[in-house]
mmCIF file of C-alpha atoms and ligand atoms in Angstrom:
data_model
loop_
_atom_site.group_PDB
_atom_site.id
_atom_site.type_symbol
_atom_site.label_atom_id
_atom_site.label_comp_id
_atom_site.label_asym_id
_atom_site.label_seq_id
_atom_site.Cartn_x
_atom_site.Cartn_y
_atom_site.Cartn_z
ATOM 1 C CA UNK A 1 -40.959 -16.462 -29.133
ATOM 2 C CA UNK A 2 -37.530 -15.200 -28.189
ATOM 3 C CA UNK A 3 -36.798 -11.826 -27.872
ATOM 4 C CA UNK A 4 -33.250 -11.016 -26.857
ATOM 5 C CA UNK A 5 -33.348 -7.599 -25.398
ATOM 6 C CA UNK A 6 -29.834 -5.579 -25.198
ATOM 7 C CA UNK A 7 -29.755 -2.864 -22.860
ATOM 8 C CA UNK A 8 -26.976 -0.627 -21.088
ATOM 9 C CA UNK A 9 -29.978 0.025 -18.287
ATOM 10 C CA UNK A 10 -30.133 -3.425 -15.569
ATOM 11 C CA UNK A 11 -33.589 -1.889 -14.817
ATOM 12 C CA UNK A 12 -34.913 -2.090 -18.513
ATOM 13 C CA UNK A 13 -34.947 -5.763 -18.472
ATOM 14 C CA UNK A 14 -37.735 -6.475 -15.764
ATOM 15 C CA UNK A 15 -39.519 -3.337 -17.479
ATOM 16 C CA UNK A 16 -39.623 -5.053 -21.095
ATOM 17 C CA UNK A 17 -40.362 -8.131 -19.891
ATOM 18 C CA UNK A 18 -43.357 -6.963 -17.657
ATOM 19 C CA UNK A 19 -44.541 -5.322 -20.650
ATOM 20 C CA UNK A 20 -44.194 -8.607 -22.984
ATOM 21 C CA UNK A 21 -45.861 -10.640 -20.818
ATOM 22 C CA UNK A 22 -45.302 -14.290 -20.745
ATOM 23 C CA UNK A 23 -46.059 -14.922 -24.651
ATOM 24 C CA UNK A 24 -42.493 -13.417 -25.483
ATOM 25 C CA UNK A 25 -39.635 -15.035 -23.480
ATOM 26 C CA UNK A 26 -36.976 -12.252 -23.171
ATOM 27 C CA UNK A 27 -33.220 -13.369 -23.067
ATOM 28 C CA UNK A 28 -31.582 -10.283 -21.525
ATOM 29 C CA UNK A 29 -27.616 -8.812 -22.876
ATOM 30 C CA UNK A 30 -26.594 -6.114 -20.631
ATOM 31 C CA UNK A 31 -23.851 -3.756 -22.357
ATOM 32 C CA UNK A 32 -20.207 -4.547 -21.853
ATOM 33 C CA UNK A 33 -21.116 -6.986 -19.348
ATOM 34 C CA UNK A 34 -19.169 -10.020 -21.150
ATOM 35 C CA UNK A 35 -20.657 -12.634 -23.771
ATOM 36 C CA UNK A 36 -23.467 -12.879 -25.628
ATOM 37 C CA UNK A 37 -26.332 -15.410 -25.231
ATOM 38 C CA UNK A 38 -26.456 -18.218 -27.724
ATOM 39 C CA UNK A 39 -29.190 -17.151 -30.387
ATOM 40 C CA UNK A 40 -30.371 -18.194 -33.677
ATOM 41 C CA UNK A 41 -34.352 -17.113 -33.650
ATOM 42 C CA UNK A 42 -36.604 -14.969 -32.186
ATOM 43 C CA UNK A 43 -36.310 -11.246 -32.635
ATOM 44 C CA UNK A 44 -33.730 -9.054 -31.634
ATOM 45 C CA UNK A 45 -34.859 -5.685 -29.534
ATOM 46 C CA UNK A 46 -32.231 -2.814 -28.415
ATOM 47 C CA UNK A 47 -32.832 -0.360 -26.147
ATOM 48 C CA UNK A 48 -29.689 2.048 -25.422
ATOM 49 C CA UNK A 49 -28.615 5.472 -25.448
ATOM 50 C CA UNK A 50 -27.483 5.649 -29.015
ATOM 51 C CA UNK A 51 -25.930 8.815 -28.735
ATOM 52 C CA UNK A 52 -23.117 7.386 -26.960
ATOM 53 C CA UNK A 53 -20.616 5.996 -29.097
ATOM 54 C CA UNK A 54 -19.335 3.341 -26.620
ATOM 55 C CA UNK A 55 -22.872 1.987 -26.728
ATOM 56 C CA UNK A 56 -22.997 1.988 -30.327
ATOM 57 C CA UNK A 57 -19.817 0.126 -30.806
ATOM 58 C CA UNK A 58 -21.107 -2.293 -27.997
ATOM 59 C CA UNK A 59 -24.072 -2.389 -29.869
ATOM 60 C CA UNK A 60 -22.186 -3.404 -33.090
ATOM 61 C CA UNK A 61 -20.780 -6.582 -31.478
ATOM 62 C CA UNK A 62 -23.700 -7.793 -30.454
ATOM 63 C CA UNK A 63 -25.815 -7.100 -33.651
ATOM 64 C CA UNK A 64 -23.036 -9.112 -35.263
ATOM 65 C CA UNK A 65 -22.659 -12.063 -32.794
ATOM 66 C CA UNK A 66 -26.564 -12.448 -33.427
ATOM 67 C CA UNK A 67 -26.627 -11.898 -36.808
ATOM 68 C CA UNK A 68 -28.665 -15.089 -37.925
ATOM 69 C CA UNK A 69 -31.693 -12.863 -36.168
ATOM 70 C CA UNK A 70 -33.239 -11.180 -38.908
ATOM 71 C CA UNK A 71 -35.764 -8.565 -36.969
ATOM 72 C CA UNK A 72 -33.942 -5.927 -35.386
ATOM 73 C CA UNK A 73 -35.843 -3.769 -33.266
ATOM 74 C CA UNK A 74 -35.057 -0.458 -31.812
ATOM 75 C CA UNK A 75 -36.597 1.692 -28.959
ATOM 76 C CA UNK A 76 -35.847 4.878 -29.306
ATOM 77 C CA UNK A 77 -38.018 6.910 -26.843
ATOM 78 C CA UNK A 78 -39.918 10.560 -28.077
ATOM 79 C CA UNK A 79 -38.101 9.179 -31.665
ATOM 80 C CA UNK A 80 -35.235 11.380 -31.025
ATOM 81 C CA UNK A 81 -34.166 12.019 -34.991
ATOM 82 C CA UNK A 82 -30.603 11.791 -33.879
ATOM 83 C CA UNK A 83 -31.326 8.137 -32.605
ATOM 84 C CA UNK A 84 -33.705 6.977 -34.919
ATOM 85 C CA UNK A 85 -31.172 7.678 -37.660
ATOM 86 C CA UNK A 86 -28.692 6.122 -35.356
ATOM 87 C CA UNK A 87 -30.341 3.109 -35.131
ATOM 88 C CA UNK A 88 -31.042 2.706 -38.502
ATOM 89 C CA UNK A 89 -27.436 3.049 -39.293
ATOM 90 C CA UNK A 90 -26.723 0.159 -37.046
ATOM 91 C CA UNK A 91 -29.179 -2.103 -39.156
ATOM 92 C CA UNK A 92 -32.219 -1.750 -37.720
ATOM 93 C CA UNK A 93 -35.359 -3.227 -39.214
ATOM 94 C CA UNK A 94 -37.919 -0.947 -37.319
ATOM 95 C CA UNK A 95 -37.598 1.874 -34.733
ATOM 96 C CA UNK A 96 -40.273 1.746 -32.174
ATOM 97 C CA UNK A 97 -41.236 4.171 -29.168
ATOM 98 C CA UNK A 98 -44.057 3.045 -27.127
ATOM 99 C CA UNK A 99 -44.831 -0.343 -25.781
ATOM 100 C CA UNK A 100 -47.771 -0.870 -26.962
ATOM 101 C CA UNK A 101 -46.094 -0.338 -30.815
ATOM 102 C CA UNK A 102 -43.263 -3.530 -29.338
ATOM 103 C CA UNK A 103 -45.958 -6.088 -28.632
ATOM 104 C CA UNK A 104 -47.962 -5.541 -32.088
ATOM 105 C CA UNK A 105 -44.433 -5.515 -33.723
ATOM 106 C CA UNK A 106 -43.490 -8.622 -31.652
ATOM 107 C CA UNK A 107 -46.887 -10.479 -32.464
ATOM 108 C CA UNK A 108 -46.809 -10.226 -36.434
ATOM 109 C CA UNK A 109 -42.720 -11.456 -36.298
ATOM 110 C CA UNK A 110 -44.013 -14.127 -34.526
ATOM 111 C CA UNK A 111 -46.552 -14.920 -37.129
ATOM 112 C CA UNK A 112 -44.222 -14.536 -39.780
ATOM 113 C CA UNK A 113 -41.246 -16.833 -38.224
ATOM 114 C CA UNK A 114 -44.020 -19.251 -37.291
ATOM 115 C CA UNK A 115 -44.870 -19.734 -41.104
ATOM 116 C CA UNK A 116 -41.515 -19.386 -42.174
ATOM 117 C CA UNK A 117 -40.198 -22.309 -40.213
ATOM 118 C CA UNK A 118 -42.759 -24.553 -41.374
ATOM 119 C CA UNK A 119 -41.326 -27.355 -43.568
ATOM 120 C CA UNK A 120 -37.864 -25.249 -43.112
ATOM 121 C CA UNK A 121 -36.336 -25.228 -40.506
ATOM 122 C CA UNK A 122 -34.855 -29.142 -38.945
ATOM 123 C CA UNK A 123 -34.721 -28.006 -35.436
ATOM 124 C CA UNK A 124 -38.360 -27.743 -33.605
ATOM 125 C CA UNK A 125 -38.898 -24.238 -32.406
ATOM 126 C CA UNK A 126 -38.827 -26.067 -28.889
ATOM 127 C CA UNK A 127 -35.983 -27.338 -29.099
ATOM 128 C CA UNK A 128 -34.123 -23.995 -29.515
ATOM 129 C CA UNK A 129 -36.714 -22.649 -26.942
ATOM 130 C CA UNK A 130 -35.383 -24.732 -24.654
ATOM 131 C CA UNK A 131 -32.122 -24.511 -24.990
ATOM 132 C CA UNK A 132 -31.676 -20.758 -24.679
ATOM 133 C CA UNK A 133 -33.290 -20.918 -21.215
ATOM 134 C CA UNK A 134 -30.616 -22.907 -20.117
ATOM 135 C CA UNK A 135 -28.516 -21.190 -21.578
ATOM 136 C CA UNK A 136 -30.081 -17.996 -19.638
ATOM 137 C CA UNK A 137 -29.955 -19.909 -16.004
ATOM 138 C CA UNK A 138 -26.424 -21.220 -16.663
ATOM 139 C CA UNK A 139 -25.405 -17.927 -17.199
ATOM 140 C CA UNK A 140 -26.969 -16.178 -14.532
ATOM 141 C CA UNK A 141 -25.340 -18.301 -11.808
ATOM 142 C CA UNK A 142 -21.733 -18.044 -13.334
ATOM 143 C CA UNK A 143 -22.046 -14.063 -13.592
ATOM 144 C CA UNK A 144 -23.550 -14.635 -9.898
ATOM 145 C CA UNK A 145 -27.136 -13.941 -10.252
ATOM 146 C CA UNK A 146 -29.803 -15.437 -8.638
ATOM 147 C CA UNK A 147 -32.383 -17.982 -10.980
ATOM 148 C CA UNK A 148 -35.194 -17.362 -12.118
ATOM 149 C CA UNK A 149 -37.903 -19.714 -11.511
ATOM 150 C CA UNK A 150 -39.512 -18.423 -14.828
ATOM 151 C CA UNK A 151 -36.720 -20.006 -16.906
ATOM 152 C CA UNK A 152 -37.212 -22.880 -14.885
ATOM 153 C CA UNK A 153 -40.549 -22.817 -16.246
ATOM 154 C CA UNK A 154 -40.488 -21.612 -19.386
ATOM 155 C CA UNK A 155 -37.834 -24.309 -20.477
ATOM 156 C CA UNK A 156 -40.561 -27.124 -18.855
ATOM 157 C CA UNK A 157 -43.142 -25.786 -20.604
ATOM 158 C CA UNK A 158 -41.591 -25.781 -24.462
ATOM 159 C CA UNK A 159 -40.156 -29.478 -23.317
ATOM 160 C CA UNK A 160 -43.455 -30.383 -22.589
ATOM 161 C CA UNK A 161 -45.084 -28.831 -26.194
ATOM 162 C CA UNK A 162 -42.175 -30.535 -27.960
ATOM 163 C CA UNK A 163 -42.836 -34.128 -26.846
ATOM 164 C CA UNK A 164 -46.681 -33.499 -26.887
ATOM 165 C CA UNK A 165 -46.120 -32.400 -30.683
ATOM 166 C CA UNK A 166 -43.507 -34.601 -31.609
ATOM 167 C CA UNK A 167 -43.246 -37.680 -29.182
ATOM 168 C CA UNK A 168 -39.878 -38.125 -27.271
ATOM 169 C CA UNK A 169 -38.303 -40.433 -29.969
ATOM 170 C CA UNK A 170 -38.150 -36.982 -32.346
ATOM 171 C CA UNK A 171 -37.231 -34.965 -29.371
ATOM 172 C CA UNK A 172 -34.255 -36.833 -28.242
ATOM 173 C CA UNK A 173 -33.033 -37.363 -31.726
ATOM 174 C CA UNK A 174 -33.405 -33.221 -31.921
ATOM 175 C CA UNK A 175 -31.696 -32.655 -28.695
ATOM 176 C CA UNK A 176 -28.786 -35.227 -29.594
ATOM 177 C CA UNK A 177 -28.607 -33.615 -33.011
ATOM 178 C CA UNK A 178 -27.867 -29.838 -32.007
ATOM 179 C CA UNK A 179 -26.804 -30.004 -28.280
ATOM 180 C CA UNK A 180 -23.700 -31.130 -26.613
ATOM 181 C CA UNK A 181 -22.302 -31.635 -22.778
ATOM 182 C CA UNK A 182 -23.982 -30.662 -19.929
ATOM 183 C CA UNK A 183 -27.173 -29.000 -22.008
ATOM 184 C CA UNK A 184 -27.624 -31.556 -23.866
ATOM 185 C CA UNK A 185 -27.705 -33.589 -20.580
ATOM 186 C CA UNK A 186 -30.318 -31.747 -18.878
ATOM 187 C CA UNK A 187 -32.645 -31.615 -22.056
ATOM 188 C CA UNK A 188 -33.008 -35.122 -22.127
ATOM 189 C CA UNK A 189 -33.302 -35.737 -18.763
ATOM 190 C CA UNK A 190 -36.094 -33.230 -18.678
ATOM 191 C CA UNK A 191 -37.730 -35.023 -21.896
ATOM 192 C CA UNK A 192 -36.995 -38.530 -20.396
ATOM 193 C CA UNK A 193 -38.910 -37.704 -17.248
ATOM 194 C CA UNK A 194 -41.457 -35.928 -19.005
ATOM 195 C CA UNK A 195 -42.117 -38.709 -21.160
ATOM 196 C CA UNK A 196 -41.869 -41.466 -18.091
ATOM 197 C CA UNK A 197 -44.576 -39.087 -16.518
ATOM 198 C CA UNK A 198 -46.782 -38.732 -19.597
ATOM 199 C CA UNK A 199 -46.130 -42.390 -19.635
ATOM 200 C CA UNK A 200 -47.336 -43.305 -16.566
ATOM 201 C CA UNK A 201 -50.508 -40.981 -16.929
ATOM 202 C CA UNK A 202 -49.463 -38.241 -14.170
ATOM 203 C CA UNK A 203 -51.819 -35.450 -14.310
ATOM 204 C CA UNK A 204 -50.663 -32.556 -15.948
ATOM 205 C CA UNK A 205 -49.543 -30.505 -12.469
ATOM 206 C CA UNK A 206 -47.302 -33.402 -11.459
ATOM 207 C CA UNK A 207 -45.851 -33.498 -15.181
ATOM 208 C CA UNK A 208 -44.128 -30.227 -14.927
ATOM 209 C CA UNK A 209 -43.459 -30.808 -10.830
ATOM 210 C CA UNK A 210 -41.381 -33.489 -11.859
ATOM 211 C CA UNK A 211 -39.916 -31.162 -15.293
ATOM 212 C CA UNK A 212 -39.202 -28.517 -13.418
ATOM 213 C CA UNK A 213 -37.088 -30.598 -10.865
ATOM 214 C CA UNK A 214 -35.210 -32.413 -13.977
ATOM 215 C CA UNK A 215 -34.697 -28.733 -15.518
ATOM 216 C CA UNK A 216 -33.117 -27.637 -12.443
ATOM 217 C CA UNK A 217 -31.317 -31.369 -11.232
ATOM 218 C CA UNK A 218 -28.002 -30.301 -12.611
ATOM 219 C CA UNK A 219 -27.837 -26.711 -12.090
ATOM 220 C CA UNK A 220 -24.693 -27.231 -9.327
ATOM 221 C CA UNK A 221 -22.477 -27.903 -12.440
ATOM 222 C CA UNK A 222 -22.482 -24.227 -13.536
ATOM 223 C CA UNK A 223 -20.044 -24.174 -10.985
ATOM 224 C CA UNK A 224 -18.029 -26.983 -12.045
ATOM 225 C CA UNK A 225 -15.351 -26.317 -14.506
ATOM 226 C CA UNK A 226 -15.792 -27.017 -18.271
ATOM 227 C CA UNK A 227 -12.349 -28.960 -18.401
ATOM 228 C CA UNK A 228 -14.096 -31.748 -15.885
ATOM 229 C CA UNK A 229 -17.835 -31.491 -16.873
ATOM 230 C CA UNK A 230 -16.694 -32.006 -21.032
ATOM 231 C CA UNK A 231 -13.337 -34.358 -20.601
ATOM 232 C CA UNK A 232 -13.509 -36.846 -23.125
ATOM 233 C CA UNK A 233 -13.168 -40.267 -21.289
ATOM 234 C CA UNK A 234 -13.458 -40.847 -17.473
ATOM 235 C CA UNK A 235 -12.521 -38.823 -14.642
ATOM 236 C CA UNK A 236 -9.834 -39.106 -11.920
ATOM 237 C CA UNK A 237 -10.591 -39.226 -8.597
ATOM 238 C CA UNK A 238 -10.006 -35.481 -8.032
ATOM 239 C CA UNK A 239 -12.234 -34.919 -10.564
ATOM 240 C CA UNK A 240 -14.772 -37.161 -9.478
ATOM 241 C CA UNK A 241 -14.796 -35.644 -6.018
ATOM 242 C CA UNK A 242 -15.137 -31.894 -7.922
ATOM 243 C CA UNK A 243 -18.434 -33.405 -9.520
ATOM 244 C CA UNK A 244 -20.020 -34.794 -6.611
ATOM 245 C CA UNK A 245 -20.459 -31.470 -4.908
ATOM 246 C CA UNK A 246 -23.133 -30.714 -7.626
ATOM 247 C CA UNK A 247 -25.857 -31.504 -5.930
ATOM 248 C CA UNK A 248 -25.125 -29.642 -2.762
ATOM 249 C CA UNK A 249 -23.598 -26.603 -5.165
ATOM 250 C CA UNK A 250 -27.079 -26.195 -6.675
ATOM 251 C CA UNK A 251 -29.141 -26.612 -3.398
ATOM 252 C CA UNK A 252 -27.128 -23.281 -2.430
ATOM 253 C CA UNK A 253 -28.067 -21.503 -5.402
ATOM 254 C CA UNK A 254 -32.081 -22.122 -4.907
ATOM 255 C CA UNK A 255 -32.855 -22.696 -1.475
ATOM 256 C CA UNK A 256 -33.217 -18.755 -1.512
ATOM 257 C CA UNK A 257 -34.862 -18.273 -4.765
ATOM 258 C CA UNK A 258 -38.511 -17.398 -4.849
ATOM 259 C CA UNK A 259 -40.769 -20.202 -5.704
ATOM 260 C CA UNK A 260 -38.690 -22.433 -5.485
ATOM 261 C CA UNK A 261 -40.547 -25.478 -3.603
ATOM 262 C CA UNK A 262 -38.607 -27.394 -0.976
ATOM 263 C CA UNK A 263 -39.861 -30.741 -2.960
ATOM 264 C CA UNK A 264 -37.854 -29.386 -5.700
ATOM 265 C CA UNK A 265 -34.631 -28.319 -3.418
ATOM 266 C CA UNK A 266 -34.950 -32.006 -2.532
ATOM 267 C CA UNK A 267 -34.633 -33.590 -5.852
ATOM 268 C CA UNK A 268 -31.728 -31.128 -6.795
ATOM 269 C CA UNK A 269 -29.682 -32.388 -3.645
ATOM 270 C CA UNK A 270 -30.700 -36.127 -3.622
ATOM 271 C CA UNK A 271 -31.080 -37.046 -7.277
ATOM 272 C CA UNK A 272 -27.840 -39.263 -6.541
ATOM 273 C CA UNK A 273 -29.117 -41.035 -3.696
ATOM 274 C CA UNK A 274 -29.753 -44.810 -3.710
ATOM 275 C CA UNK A 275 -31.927 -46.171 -1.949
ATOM 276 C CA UNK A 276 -29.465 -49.268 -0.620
ATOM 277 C CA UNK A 277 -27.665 -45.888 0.724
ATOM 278 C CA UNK A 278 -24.566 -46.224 -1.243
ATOM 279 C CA UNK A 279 -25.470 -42.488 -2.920
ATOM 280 C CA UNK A 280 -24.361 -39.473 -1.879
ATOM 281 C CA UNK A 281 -24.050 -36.664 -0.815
ATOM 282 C CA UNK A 282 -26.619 -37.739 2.288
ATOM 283 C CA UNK A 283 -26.365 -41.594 1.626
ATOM 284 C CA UNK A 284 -30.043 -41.273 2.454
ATOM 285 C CA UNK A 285 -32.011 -44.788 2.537
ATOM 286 C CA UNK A 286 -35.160 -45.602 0.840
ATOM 287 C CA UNK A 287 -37.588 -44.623 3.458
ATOM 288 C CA UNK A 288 -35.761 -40.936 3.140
ATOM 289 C CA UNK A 289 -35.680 -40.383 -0.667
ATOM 290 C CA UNK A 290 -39.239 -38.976 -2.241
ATOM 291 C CA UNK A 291 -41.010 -40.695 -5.008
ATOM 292 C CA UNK A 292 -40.342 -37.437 -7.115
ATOM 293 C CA UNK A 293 -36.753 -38.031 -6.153
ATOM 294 C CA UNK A 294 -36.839 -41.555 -7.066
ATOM 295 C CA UNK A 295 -38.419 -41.060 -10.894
ATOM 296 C CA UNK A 296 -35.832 -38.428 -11.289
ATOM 297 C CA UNK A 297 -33.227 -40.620 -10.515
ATOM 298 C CA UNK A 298 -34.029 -43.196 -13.130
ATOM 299 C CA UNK A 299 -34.286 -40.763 -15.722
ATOM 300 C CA UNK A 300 -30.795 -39.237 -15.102
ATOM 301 C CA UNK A 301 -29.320 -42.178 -15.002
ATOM 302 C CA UNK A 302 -31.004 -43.378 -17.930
ATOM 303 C CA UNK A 303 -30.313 -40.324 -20.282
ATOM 304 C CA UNK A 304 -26.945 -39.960 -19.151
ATOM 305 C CA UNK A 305 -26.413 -43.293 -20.954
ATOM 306 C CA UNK A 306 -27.663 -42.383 -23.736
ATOM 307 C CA UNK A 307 -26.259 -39.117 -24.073
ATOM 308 C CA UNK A 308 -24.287 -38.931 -27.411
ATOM 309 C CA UNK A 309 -20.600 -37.550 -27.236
ATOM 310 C CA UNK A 310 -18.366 -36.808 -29.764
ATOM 311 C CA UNK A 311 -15.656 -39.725 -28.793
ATOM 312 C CA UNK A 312 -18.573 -42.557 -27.822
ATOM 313 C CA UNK A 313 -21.406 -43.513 -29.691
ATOM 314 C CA UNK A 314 -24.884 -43.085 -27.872
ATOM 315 C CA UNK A 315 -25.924 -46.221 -26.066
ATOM 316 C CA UNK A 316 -28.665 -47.952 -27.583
ATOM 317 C CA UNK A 317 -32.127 -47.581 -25.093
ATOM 318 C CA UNK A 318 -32.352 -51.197 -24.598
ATOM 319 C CA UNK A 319 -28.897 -51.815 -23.861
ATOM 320 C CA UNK A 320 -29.272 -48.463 -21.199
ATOM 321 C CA UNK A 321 -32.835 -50.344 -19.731
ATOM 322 C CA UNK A 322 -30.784 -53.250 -19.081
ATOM 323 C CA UNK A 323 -28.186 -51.724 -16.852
ATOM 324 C CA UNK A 324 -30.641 -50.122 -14.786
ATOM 325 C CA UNK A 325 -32.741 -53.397 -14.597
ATOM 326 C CA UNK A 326 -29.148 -54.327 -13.233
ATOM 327 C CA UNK A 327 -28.947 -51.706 -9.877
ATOM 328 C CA UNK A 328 -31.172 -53.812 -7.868
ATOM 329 C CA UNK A 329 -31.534 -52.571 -4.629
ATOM 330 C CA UNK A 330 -30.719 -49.027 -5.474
ATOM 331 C CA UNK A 331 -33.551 -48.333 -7.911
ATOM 332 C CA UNK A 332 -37.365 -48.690 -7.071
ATOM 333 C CA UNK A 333 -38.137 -51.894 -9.002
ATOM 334 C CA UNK A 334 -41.402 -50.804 -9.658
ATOM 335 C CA UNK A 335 -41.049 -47.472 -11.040
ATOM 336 C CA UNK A 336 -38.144 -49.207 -13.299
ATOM 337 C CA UNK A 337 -40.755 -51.349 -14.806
ATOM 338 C CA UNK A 338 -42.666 -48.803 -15.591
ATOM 339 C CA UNK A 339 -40.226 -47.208 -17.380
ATOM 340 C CA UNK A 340 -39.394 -50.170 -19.967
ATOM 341 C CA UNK A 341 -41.947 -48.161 -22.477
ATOM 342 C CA UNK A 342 -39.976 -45.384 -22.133
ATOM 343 C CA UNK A 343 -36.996 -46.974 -22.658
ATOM 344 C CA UNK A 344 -37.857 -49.070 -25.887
ATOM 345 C CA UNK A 345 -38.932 -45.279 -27.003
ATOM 346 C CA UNK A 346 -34.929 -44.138 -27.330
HETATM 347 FE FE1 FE2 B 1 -26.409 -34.779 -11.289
HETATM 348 FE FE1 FE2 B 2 -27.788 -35.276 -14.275
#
């Protein structure tokens, strides 16, 4: 479950979130430190000084930029009566003080939104999941953090439960549904290659090796500007040159992350490469571009086809099969045969 956790203190978030474990995914909000987080489920958990009126007034904005979240829970440490009262003026729906209180609290919302959503909600729990951990690494590298290979993860993983629950038809027609631009890309190119490796009977390890590389193909464009990455139509040159420095943008940003595999740095760099040579930014050949590379490929190109915009219609999955039955030479054949299942699946 989601817990967005809104602090004024940069050291409370890796404290909560070694304390909730990785059941609860926690989608940090630092005070007056600019927007907040998309965020439509999960539980909302503030720990502040309330006795500060900034804060509270910070606090305010927040609460009602996430007011679809119904829990609101407050820490308020040795229940100070000033800010327990204090927090319940703000709207809160419990006041907690110890951790060990948070994670019971947190475990019977969970059980309650669980069987609330059932039959209710149209969106798969995943879905959302998902989306907000993009929306978390996104984030991080345009206010200039590092990424966290847990979001990484953690977005994998619900892909993974979606399409295992739902099959990839329901998940791309989710994803298309509620997501636009460059999330909405990078969902279905995770699902598309995590269907292509279900497909093809990869054991489960080389699954998410191959999902965590799609979650993370595309992360360059956090530095490209939103005027280029969502213009309706096609680009100009200029433009086109701005996008092509992806790649390379988001090998920068990893290759001195923690855990972050140099298998993985290679698909983020090369997943553009052809293997006639005519790719860039390397214009590696075939005999330099990794079979983990070479899946990824196909399922970029395939989902960025069928990507639905608001000015084009999405492209039909056999019409998208056929044009990449159509790059001989830069494509493996093989692994494009494979993928016809897939395909017919869209
Ligand atoms: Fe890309
Ligand atoms: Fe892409």
């Amino acid at each position: 479950m989601l817990v967005h956790f809104v602090t004024d203190e940069p050291a409370k978030i890796p404290a909560i979130r070694a304390v909730l474990g990785s059941r609860f995914y926690v989608v940090p909000q630092l005070l007056g430190a600019g927007d907040t987080e998309i965020g439509s489920s999960g539980a909302l958990m503030v720990d502040a000084d309330l006795r500060q009126i900034v804060r509270v007034e910070q606090i305010r904005i927040v609460l009602q930029e996430l007011s679809s979240i119904t829990e609101k829970l407050f820490v308020v440490r040795n229940n100070v009566s000033s800010m327990v009262a204090q927090a319940y003026a703000l709207g809160a729906t419990a006041v907690l003080s110890r951790p060990k209180e948070i994670v019971v609290k947190l475990q019977q919302i969970e059980v309650a939104n669980k069987a609330a959503q059932t039959g209710l909600s149209d969106t798969a729990p995943e879905t959302i999941n998902s989306a907000a951990a993009f929306a978390s690494m996104f984030a991080a590298v345009r206010n200039g953090q590092s990424i966290r290979l847990a979001d990484a993860e953690y977005a994998t993983s619900q892909i993974i439960n979606g399409i295992a629950q739902a099959g990839l038809t329901a998940w791309i027609d989710d994803v298309r549904r509620h997501h636009e631009g460059t999330f909405q890309h990078c969902l279905l190119v995770t699902g598309v290659a995590i269907g292509f490796a279900i497909d093809i009977g990869f054991s489960e390890l080389d699954i998410k090796r191959l999902g965590i590389a799609a979650t993370l193909h595309d992360i360059g464009k956090a530095h490209i500007p939103l005027s280029i990455l969502d213009k309706p139509g096609s680009l100009d040159p200029s433009e086109q040159e701005i996008i092509r420095h992806h790649p390379a943008l988001g090998y920068e940003l990893l290759k001195d992350s923690p855990g972050i595999s140099p298998e993985i740095l290679d698909a983020v760099k090369h997943h553009h490469e052809y293997l006639d040579g005519t790719g860039y930014p390397d214009s590696l050949m075939a005999p330099e571009i990794s079979d983990l590379v070479r899946l990824l490929t196909i399922s970029d190109i395939f989902a960025a086809l069928i990507e639905s915009r608001s000015y084009r219609p999405a492209m039909p999955g056999q019409n998208a099969y056929k044009i990449l039955c159509d790059m001989d030479g830069k494509l493996e054949r093989s692994l494009v045969r494979a993928f016809r299942n897939v395909a017919h699946m869209t």
